[in-house]
PDB file of C-alpha atoms in Angstrom:
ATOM      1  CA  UNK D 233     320.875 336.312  52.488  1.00 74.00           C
ATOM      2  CA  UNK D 234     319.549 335.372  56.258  1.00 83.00           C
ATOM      3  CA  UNK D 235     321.252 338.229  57.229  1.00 89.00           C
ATOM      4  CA  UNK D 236     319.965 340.816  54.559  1.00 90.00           C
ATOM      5  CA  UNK D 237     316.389 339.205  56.015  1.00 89.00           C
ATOM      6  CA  UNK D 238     317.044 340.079  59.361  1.00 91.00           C
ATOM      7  CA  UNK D 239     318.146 343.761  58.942  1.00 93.00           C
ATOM      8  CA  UNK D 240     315.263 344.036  56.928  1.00 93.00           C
ATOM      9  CA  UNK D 241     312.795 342.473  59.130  1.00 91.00           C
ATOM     10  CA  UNK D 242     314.322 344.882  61.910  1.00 94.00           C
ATOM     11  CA  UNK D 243     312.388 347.957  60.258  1.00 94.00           C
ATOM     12  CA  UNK D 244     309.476 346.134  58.233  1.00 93.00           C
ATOM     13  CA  UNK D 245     306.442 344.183  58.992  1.00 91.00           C
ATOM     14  CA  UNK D 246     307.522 341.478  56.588  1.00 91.00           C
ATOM     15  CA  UNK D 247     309.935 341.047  53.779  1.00 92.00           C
ATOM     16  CA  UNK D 248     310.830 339.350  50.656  1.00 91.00           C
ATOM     17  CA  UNK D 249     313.965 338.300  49.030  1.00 91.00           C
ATOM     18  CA  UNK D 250     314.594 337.160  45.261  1.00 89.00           C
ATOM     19  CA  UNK D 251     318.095 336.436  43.914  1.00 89.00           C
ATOM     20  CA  UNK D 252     318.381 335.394  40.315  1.00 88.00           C
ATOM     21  CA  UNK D 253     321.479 334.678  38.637  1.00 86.00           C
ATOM     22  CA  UNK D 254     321.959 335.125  35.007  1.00 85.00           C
ATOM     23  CA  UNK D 255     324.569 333.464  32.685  1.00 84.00           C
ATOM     24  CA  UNK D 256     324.187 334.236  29.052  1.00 86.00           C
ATOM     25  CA  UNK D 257     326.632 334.010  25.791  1.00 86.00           C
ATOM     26  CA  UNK D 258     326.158 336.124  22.637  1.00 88.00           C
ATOM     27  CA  UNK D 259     327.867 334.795  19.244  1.00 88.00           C
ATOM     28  CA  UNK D 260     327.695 337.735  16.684  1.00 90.00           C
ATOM     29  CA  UNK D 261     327.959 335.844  12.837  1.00 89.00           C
ATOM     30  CA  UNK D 262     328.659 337.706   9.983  1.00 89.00           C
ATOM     31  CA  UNK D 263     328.576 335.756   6.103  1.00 88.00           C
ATOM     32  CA  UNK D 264     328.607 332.583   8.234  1.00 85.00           C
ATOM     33  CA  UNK D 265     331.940 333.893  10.129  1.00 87.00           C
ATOM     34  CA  UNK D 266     331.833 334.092  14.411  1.00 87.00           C
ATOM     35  CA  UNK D 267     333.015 337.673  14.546  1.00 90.00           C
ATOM     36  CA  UNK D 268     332.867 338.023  18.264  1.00 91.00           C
ATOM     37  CA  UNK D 269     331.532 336.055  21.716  1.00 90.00           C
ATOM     38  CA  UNK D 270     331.010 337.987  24.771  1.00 90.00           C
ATOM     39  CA  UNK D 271     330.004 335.763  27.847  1.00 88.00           C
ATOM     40  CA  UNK D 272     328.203 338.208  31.065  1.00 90.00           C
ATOM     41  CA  UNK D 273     327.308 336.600  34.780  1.00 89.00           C
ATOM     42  CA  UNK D 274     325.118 338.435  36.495  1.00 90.00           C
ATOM     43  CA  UNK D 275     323.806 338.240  39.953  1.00 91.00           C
ATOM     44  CA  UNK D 276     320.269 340.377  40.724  1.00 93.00           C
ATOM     45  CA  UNK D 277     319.231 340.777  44.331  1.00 94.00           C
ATOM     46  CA  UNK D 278     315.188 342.168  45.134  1.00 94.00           C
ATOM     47  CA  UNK D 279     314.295 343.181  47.960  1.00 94.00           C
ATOM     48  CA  UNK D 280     310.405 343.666  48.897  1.00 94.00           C
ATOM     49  CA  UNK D 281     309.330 344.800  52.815  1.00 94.00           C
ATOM     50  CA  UNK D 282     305.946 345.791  53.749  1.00 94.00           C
ATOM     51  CA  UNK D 283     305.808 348.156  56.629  1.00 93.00           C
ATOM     52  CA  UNK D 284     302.503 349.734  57.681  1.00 91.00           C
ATOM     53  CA  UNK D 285     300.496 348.327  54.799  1.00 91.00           C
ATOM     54  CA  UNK D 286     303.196 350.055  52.399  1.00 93.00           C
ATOM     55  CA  UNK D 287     304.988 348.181  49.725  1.00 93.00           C
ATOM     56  CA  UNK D 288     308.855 349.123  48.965  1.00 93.00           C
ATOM     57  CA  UNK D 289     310.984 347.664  46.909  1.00 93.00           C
ATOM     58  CA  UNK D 290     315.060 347.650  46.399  1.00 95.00           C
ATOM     59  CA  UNK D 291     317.340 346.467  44.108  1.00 95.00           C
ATOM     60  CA  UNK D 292     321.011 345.265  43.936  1.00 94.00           C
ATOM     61  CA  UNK D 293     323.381 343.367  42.075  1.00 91.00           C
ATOM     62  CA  UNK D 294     325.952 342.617  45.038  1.00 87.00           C
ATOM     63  CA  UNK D 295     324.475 340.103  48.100  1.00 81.00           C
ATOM     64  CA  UNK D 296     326.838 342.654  50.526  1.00 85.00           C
ATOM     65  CA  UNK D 297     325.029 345.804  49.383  1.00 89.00           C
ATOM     66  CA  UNK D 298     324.309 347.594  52.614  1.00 86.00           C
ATOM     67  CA  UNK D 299     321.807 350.311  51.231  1.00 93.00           C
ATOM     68  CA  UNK D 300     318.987 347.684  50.147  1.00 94.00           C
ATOM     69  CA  UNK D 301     317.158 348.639  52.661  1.00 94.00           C
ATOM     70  CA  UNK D 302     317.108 352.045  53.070  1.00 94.00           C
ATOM     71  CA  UNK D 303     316.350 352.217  49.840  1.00 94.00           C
ATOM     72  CA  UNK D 304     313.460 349.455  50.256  1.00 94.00           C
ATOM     73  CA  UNK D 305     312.036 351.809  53.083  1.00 94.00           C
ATOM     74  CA  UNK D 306     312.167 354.883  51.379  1.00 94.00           C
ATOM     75  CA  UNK D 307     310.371 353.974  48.128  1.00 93.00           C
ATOM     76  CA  UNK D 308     307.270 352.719  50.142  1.00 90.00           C
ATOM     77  CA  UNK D 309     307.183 356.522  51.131  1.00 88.00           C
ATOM     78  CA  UNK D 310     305.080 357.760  48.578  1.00 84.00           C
ATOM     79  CA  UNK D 311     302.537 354.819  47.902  1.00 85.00           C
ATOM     80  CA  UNK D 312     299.177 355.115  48.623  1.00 84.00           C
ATOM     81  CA  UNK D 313     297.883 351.522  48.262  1.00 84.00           C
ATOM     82  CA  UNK D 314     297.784 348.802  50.701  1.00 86.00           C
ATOM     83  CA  UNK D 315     299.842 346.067  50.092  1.00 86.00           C
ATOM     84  CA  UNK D 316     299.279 342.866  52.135  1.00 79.00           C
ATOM     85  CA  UNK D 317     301.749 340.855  53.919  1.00 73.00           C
ATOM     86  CA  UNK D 318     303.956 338.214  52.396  1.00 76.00           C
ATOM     87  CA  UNK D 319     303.182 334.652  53.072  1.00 74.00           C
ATOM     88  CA  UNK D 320     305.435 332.561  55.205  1.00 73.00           C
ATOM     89  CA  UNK D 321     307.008 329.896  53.606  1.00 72.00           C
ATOM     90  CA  UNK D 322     309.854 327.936  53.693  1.00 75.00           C
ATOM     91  CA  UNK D 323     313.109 329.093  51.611  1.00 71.00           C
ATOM     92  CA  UNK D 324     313.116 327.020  48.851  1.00 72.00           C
ATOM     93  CA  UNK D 325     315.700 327.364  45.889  1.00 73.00           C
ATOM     94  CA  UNK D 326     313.788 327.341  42.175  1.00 70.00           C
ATOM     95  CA  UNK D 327     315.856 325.477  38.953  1.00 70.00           C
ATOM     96  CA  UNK D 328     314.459 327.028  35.830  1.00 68.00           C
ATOM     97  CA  UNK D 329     317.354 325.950  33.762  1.00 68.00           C
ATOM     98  CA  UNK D 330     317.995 322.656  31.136  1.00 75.00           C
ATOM     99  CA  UNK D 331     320.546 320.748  31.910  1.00 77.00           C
ATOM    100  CA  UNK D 332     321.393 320.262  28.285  1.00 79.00           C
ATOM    101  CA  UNK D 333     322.102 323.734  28.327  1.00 74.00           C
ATOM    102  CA  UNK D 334     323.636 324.098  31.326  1.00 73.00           C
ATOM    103  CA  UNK D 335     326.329 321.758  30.345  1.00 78.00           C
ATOM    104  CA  UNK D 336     326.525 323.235  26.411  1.00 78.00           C
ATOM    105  CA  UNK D 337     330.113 324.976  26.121  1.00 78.00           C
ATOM    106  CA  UNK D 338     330.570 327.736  23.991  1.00 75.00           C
ATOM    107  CA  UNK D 339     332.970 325.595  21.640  1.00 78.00           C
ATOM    108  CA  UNK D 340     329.346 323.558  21.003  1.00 78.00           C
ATOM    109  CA  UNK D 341     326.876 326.762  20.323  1.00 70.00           C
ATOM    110  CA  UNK D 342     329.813 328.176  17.431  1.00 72.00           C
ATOM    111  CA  UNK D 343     329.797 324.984  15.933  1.00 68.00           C
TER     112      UNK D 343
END
């Protein structure tokens, strides 16, 4: 991530990272059967820059993804409003997660 930060601070005035990771099981029931689980992990990279008062945006799903940024810079191409500068703050990692879920298995949720 520090250095998807840097490349991007190498063409922008500031810049923006979110990574959220995803985890989520579906049980399909049918009569009171389980008739299928499907389990998906899911990793979701955004990128935000500013660069002349523009504001671009890019998206990926893979950390490693080497067009991020050109495609950050070349959607703030066509805006017209100003966008102001991020803050600077400290990287700080957000929990938005129970841990009674977290540790539920997918034994527990069919039963």
């Amino acid at each position: 991530m520090k250095t998807l930060l840097e490349k991007a601070l190498k063409v922008s005035d500031s810049a923006e990272i979110y990574e959220r990771m995803v985890q989520s099981t579906s049980i399909s029931i049918l009569l009171g059967e389980v008739q299928g689980i499907e389990s998906e992990k899911k990793t979701e990279i955004s990128l935000r820059i500013v660069k002349d008062r523009k504001l671009g945006a890019g998206i990926a799903t893979d950390r490693n993804d080497d067009t991020l940024v050109s495609r950050a810079l070349i959607s703030l191409t066509h805006q017209k409003s100003e966008a102001e500068p991020f803050p600077n703050a400290p990287i700080s990692e957000v929990e938005s997660y129970s841990e009674i879920v977290k540790e539920m298995t997918t034994e527990t949720l069919v039963a």
